[in-house]
Coordinates of C-alpha atoms in Angstrom, one line a residue:
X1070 CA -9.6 59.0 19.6
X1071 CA -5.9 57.8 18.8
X1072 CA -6.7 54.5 21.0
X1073 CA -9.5 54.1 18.5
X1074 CA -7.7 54.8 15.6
X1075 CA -5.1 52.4 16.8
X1076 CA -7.5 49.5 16.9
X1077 CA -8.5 50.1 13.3
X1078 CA -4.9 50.4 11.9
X1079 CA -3.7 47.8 9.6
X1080 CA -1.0 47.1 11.8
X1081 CA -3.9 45.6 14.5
X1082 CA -5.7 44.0 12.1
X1083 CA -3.2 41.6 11.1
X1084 CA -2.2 41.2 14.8
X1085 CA -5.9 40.3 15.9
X1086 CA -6.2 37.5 12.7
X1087 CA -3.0 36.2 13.8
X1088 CA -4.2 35.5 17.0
X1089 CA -7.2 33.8 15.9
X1090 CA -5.2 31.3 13.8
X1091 CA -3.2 30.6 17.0
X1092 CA -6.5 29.9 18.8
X1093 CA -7.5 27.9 15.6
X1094 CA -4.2 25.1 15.9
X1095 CA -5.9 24.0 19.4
X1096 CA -8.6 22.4 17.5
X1097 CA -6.7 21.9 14.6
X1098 CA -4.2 19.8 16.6
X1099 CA -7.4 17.7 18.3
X1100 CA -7.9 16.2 14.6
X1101 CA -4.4 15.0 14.3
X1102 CA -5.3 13.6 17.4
X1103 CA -8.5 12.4 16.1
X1104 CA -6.9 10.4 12.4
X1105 CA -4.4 8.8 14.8
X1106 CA -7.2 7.5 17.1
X1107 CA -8.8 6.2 14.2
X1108 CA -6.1 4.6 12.7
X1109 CA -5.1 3.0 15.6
X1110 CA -8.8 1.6 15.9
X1111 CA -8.2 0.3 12.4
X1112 CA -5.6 -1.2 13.6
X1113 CA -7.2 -3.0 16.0
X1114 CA -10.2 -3.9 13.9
X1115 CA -7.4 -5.5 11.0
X1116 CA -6.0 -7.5 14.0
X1117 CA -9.7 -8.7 15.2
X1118 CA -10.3 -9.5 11.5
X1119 CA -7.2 -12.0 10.7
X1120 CA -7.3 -13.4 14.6
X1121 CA -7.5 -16.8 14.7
X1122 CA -6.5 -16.9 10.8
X1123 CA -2.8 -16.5 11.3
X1124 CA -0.4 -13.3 11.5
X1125 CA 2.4 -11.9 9.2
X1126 CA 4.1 -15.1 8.2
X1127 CA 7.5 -15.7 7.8
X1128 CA 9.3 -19.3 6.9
X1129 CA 12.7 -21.0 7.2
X1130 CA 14.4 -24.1 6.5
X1131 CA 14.9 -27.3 6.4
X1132 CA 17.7 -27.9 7.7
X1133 CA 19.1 -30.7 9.0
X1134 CA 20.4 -30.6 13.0
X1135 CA 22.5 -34.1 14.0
X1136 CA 23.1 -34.3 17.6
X1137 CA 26.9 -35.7 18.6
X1138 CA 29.0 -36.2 21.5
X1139 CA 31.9 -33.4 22.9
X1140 CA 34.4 -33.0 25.8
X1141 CA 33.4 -30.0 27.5
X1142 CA 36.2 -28.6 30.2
X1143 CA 35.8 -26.4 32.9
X1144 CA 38.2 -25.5 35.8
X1145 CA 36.9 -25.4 39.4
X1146 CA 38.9 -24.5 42.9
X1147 CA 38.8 -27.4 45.1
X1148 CA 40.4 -27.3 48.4
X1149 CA 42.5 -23.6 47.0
X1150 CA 43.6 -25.7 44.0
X1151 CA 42.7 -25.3 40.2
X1152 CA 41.0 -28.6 39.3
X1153 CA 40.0 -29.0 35.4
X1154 CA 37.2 -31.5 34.7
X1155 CA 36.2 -33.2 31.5
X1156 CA 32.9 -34.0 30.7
X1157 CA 31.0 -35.5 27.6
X1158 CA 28.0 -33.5 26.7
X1159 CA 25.7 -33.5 23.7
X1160 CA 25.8 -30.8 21.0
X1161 CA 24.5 -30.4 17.5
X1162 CA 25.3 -29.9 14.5
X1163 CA 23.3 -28.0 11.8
X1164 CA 23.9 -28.0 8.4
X1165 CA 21.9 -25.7 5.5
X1166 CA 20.8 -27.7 2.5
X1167 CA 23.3 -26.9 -0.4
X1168 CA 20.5 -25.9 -2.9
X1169 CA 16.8 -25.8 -2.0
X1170 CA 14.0 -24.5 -4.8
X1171 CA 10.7 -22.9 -2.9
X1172 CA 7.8 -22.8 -5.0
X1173 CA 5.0 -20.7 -3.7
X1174 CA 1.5 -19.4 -4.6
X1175 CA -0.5 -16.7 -2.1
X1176 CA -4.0 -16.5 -3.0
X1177 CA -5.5 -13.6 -1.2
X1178 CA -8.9 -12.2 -0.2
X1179 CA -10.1 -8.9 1.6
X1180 CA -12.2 -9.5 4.5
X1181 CA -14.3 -6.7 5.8
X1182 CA -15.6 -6.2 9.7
X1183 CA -18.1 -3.0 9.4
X1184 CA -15.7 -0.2 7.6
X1185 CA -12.4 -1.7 8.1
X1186 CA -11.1 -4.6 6.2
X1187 CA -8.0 -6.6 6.1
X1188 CA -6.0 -8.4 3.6
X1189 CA -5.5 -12.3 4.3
X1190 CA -4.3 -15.4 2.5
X1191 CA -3.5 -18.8 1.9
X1192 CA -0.2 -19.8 0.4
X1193 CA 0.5 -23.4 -0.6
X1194 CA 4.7 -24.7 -0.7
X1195 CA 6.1 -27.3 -2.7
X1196 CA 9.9 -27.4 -2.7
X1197 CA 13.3 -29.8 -2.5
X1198 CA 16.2 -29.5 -1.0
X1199 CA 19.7 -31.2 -1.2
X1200 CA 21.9 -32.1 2.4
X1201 CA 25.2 -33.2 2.3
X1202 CA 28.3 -33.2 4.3
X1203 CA 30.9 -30.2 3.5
X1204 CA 34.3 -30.8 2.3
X1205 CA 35.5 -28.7 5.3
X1206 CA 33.3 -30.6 7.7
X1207 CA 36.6 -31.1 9.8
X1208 CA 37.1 -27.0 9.8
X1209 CA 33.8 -28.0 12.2
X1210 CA 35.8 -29.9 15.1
X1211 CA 33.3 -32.1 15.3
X1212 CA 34.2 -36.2 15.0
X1213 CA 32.0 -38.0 11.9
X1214 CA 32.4 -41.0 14.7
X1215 CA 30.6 -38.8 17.7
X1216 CA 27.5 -38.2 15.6
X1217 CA 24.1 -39.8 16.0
X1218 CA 23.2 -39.5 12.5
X1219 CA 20.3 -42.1 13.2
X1220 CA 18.4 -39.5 15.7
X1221 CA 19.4 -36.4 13.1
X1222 CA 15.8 -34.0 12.9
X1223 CA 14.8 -32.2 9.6
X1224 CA 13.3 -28.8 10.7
X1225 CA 11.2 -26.2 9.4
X1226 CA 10.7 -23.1 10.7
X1227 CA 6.7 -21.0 10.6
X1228 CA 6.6 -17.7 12.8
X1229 CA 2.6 -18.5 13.6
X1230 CA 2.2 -22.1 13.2
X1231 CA -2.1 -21.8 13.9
X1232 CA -2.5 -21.1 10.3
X1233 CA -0.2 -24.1 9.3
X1234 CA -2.6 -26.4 6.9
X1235 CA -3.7 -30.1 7.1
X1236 CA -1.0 -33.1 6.3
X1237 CA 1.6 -31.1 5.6
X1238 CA 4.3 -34.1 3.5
X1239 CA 7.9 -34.2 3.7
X1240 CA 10.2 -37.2 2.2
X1241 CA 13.6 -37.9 2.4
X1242 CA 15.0 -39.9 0.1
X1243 CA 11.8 -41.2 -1.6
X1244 CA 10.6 -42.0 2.5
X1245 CA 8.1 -40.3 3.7
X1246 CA 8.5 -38.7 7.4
X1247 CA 6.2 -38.7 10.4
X1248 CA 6.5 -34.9 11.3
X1249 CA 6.2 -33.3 14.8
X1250 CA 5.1 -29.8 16.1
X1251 CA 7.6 -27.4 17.2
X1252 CA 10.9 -26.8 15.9
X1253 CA 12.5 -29.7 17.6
X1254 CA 14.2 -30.5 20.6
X1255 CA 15.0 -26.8 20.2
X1256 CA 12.2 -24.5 21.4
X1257 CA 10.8 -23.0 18.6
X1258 CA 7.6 -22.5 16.0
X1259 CA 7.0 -24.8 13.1
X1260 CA 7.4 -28.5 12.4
X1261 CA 10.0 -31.2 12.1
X1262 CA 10.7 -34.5 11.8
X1263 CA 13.3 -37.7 13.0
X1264 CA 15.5 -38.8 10.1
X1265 CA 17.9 -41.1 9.7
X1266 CA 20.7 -39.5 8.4
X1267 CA 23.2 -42.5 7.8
X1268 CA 22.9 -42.1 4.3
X1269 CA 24.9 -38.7 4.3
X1270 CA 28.4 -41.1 5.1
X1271 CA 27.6 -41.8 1.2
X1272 CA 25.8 -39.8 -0.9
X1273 CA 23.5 -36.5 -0.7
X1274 CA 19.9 -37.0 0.9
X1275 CA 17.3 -35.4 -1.3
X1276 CA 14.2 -33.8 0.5
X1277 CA 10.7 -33.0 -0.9
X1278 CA 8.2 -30.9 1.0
X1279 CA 4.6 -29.8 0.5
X1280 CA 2.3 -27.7 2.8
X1281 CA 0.1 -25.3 3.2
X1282 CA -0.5 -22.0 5.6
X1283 CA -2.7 -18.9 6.3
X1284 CA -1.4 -15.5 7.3
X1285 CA -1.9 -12.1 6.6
X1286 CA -0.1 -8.8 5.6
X1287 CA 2.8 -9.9 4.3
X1288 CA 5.3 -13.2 3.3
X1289 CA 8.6 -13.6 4.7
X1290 CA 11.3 -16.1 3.9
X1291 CA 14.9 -16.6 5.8
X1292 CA 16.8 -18.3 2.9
X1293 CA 20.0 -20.4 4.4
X1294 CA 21.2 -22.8 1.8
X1295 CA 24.6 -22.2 -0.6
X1296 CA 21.8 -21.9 -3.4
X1297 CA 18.4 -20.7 -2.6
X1298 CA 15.8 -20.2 -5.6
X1299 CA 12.3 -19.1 -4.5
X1300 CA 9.6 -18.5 -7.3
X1301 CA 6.3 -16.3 -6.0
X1302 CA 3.0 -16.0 -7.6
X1303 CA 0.2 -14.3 -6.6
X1304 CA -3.1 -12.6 -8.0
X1305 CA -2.7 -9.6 -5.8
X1306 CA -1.6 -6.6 -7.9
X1307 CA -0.1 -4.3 -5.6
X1308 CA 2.9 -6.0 -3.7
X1309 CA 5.8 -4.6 -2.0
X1310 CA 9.5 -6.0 -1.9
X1311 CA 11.5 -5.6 0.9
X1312 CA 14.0 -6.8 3.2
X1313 CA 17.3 -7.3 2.9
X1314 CA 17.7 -9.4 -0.4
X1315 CA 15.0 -8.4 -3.5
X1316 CA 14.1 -10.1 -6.3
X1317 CA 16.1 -10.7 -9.0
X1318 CA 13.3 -10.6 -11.6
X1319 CA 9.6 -9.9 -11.3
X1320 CA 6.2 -9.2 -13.4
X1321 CA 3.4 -6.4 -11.7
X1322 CA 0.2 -6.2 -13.6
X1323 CA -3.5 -6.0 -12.7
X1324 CA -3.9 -9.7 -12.7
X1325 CA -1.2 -10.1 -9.8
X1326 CA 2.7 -10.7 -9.7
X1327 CA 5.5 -13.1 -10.2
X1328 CA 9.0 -12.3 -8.4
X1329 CA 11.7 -15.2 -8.6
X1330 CA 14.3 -14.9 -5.9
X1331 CA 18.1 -16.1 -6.2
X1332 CA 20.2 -16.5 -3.2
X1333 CA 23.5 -17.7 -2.0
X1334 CA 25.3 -18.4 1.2
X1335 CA 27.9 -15.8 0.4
X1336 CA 25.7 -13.1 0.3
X1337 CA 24.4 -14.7 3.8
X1338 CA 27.7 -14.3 4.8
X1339 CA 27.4 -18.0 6.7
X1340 CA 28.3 -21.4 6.8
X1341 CA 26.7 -24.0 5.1
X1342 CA 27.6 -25.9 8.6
X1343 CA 27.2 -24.9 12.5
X1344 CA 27.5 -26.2 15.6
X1345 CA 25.7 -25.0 19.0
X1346 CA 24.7 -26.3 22.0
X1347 CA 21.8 -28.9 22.2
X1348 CA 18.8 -27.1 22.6
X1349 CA 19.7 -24.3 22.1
X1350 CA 17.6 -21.7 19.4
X1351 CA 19.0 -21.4 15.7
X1352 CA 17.6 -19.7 12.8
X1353 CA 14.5 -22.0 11.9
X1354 CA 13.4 -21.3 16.0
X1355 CA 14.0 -17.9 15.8
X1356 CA 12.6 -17.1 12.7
X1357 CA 9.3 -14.6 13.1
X1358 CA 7.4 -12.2 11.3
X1359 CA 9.4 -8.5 10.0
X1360 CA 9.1 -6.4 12.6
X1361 CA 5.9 -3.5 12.3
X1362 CA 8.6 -0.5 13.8
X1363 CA 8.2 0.8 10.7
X1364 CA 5.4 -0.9 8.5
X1365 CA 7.6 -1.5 5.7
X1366 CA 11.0 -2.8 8.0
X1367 CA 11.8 -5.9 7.4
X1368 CA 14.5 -7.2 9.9
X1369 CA 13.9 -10.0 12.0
X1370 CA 12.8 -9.5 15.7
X1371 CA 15.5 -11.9 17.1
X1372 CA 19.1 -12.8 15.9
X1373 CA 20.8 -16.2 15.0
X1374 CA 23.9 -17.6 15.5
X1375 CA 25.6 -16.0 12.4
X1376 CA 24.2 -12.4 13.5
X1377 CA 20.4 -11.1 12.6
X1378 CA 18.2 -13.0 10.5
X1379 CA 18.4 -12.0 6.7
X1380 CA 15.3 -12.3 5.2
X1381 CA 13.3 -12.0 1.8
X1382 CA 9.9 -10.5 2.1
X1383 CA 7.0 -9.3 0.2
X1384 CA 3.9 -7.5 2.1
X1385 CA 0.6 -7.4 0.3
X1386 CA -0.5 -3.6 0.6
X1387 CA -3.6 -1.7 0.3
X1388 CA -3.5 1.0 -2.8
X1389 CA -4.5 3.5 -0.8
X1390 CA -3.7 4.5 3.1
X1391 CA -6.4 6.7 3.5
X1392 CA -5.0 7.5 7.5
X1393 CA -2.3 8.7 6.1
X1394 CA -3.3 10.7 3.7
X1395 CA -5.7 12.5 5.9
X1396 CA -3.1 13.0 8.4
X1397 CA -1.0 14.2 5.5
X1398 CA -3.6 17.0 4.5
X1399 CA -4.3 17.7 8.0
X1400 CA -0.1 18.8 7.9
X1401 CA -1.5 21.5 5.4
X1402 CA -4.6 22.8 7.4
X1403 CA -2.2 25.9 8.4
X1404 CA -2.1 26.7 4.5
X1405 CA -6.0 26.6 4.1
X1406 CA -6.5 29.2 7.3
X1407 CA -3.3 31.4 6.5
X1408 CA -4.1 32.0 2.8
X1409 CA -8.3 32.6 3.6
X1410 CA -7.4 35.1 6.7
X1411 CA -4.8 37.0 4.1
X1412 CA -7.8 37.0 1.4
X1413 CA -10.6 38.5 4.3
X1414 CA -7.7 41.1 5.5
X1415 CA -7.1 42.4 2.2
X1416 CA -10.9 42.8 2.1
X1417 CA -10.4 44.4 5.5
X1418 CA -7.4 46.7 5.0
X1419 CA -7.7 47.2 1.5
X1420 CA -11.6 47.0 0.6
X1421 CA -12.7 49.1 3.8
X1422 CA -14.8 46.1 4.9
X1423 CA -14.8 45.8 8.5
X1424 CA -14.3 41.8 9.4
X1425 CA -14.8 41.1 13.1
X1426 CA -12.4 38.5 14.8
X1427 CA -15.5 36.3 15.5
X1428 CA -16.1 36.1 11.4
X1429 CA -12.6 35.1 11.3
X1430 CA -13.1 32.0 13.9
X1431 CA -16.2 31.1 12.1
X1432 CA -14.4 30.6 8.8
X1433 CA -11.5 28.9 10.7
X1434 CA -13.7 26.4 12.5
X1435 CA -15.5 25.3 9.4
X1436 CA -11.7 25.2 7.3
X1437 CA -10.6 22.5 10.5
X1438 CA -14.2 20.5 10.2
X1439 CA -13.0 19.8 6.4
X1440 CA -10.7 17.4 7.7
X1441 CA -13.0 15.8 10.0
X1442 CA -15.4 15.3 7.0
X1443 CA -12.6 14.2 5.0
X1444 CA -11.9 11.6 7.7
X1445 CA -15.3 10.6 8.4
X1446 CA -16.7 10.1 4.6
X1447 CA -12.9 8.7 3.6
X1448 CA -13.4 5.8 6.1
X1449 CA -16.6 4.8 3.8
X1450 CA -16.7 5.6 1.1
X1451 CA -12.8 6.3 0.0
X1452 CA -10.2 9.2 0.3
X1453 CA -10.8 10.7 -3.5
X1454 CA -14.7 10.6 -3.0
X1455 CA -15.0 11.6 0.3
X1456 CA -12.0 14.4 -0.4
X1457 CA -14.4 15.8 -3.5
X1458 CA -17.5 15.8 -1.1
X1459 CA -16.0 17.7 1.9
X1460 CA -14.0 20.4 0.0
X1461 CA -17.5 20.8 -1.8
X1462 CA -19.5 21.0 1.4
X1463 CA -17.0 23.5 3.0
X1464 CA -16.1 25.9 0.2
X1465 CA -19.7 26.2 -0.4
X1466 CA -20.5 26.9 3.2
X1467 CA -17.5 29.8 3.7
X1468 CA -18.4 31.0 0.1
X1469 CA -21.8 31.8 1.3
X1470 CA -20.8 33.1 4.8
X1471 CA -18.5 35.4 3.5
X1472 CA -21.4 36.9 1.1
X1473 CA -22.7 38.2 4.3
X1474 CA -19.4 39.3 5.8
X1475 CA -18.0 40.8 2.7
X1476 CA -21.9 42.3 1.7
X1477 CA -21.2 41.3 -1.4
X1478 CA -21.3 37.8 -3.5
X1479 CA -19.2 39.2 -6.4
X1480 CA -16.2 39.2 -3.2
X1481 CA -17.4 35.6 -1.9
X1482 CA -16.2 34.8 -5.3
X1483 CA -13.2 35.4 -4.7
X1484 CA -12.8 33.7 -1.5
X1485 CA -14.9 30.6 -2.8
X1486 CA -12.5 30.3 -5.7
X1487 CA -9.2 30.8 -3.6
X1488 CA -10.7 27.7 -1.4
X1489 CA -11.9 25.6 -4.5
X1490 CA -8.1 26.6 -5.8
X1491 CA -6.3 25.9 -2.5
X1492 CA -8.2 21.9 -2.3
X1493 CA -7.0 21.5 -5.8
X1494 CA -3.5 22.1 -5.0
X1495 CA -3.6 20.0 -2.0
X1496 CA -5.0 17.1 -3.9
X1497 CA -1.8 17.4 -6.2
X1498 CA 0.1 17.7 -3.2
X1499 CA -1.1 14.7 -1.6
X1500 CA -0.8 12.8 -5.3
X1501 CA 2.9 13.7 -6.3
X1502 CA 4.7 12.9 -2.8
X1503 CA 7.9 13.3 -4.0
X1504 CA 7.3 17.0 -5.2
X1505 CA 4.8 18.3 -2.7
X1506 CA 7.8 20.1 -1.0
X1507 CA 8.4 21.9 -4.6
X1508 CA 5.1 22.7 -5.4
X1509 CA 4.1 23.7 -1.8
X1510 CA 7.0 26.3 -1.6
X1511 CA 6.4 27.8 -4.8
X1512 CA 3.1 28.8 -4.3
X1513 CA 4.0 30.5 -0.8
X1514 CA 6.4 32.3 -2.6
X1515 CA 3.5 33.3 -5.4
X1516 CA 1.2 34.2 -2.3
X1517 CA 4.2 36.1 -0.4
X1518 CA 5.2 37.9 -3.7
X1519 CA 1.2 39.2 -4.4
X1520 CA 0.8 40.2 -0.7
X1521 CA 3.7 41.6 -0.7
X1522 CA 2.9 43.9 -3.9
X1523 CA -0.9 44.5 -2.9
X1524 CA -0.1 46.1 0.7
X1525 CA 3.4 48.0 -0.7
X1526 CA 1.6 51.6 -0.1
X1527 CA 0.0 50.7 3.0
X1528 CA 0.9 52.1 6.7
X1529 CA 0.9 49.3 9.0
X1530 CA 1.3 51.6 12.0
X1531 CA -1.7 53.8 14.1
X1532 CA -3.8 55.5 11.6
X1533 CA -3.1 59.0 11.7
X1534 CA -6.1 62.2 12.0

């Protein structure tokens, strides 16, 4: 008798539905499981989508590298003496334009494989840049009289250079120039071209470029001039600045955006003039798209000469993440199954309705399939429809499960309205991400407070005869 008594106390009660929301996180844990999988295949999908159209772009240059002769040293032991050799080997020397103006439109579209889609573009350049010798050129150590200004090469720097356009143009001084794949006789992405550079011994050289490119996600720019003034405009209306320099003025509407960028060399923190081995990889080679650690990171993948790549960048995002605001709700699915098992207890201990731990599982399973439905119809038809549709199709289902359970429909009530309250209040959760913390911790406090005062009188421990 007092063994039986024991299993109907309070006191076991609330151990036996804490149990069952244990057993519930197993499956509960599976659909975390289950919205990364799926993002992951979106993903892939995005990346199947834009193949062959061109990645994450990212630009650089010109600048102008001029090769030139220097005595190299180096000591070697020869017979259990210090010899020291000279040799003359060929270095070069790159120097930043002193002002370049970028001009550049993105016109994007949304391509769609099945139910994912990506966003892609095609951006068009038209800039001019300035070159001319510094007045410190000698703080360089390298001899005007050593340089072979005549086989000088005018660089530009693309991360993915498959979704480079058609006749790209580039003059110098009114010429125009042949240009040449790669970044040189440096190994790197892009295009350049042989200049003679003679004319620097006297005046500036100006340089006017036009070309066109494809990519996707996002526009990066690795500014290295003394004055750098890029102008963006684009008809997509949700853009994102980032990186390590932002705009200094720019217009979001409906229609799309304008951002006009201002940078010097002093916030670069670098010379407008540097010298490196020939060959070797400088900031137009190692330019490359920001890296995807974080989604939103900007810093280059590789580093220059001067230290890592700064860059400018703005990424065209989707509204809406729908992955992660599933996965975000799926971080509340404890909440939904913690305040229905408190509701169907009080029935229990309270009420005198006897709830077996089998109803409980029931009414757990189908609060953990909401976020598969959620997951499933946001993937088609969005996250708000989709949301409205399985928090329908599951409050509906307990509410009319627990009329059996609680024999009564005037008590499903209840329990359908706590649910249709609880998906409300995660749907403001989810909308007001800086306050969900807030908002979520007040209303445990509310729940702990009423649960608090409804069970004050009652003895947890073994019912007594």
């Amino acid at each position: 008798m007092a063994l039986t008594d024991g299993l109907r106390s309070p006191g076991f009660k609330l151990f036996l539905a804490i149990v069952v929301g244990l057993v519930l996180t197993i499956p509960l844990f599976s659909v975390w499981l289950l919205v990364y999988d799926r993002q992951s295949q979106s993903e892939q999908a995005s990346a199947s989508i834009t193949a062959g159209w061109g990645g994450p772009q990212a630009m650089a240059g010109p600048l102008l590298v001029i090769p030139y002769r220097a005595t190299a040293t180096e000591t070697v032991v020869q017979n259990g003496q210090s010899v020291t050799r000279s040799n003359e080997v060929m270095r070069e020397l790159t120097l930043a334009p002193e002002a370049v103006e970028l001009s550049t439109a993105i016109s994007p579209q949304v391509r769609k494989r099945s139910i994912y889609e990506a966003v892609v573009y095609d951006a068009k350049i038209s800039g001019r840049a300035r070159f001319a010798f510094p007045p410190d050129l000698a703080r360089t150590g390298v001899d005007p009289a050593k340089m072979d200004l005549s086989r000088a090469e005018l660089r530009f720097g693309l991360s993915d250079p498959r979704g480079l356009g058609a006749n790209p143009k580039v003059t110098a001084g009114g010429t125009p120039l042949r240009l040449q794949p790669g970044g040189g006789s440096g190994t790197g992405r892009g295009f350049f071209a042989w200049i003679d550079a003679s004319a620097l011994q006297s005046a500036a050289i100006p340089v006017e470029f036009a070309y066109d490119f494809r990519g996707n996600s996002s526009v990066t720019l690795a500014p290295a001039a003394g004055d750098t003034r890029w102008t963006v405009h684009s008809s997509w209306p949700h853009p994102s600045f980032a990186g390590d320099f932002l705009p200094s003025g720019h217009r979001v509407g409906e229609k799309g955006f304008d951002a006009t960028y201002r940078i010097g060399n002093l916030a670069l923190g670098r010379s407008l003039a540097s010298t490196g081995d020939r060959g070797s990889p400088g900031a137009v080679e190692q330019v490359g798209p920001p890296s995807r650690t974080p989604a939103t990171s900007t810093t280059m993948e590789v580093s220059g000469a001067g230290g890592p790549v700064q860059t400018a960048a703005i990424s065209l995002i989707q509204p809406v993440d729908l992955y992660s605001q599933v996965n975000r709700a799926t971080k509340y699915g404890f909440l939904f199954i913690g305040f229905t098992f408190l509701a169907l207890l009080m029935f229990d201990v309270i009420g005198g309705v006897r709830i077996s731990p089998v109803e409980y599982l029931l009414m757990g399973a189908a609060l953990i399939l909401f976020f598969v439905l959620l997951l499933a119809f946001a993937e088609v038809i969005g996250f708000t429809l989709a949301y409205i549709l399985a928090s329908a199709a599951i409050a509906g289902l307990n509410t009319a499960y627990s009329a059996a359970v609680l024999g009564s429909w005037r008590r499903a009530g209840f329990i359908g309205g706590l649910l249709v309250a609880l998906y409300a209040v995660l749907y403001i959760l989810l909308s007001l991400e800086a306050f969900s913390l807030l908002i979520g911790s007040l209303l445990l406090f509310a729940a702990l407070a009423g649960v608090m005062y409804a069970t004050r009188r009652i003895d947890w421990g073994v019912a007594r005869a």
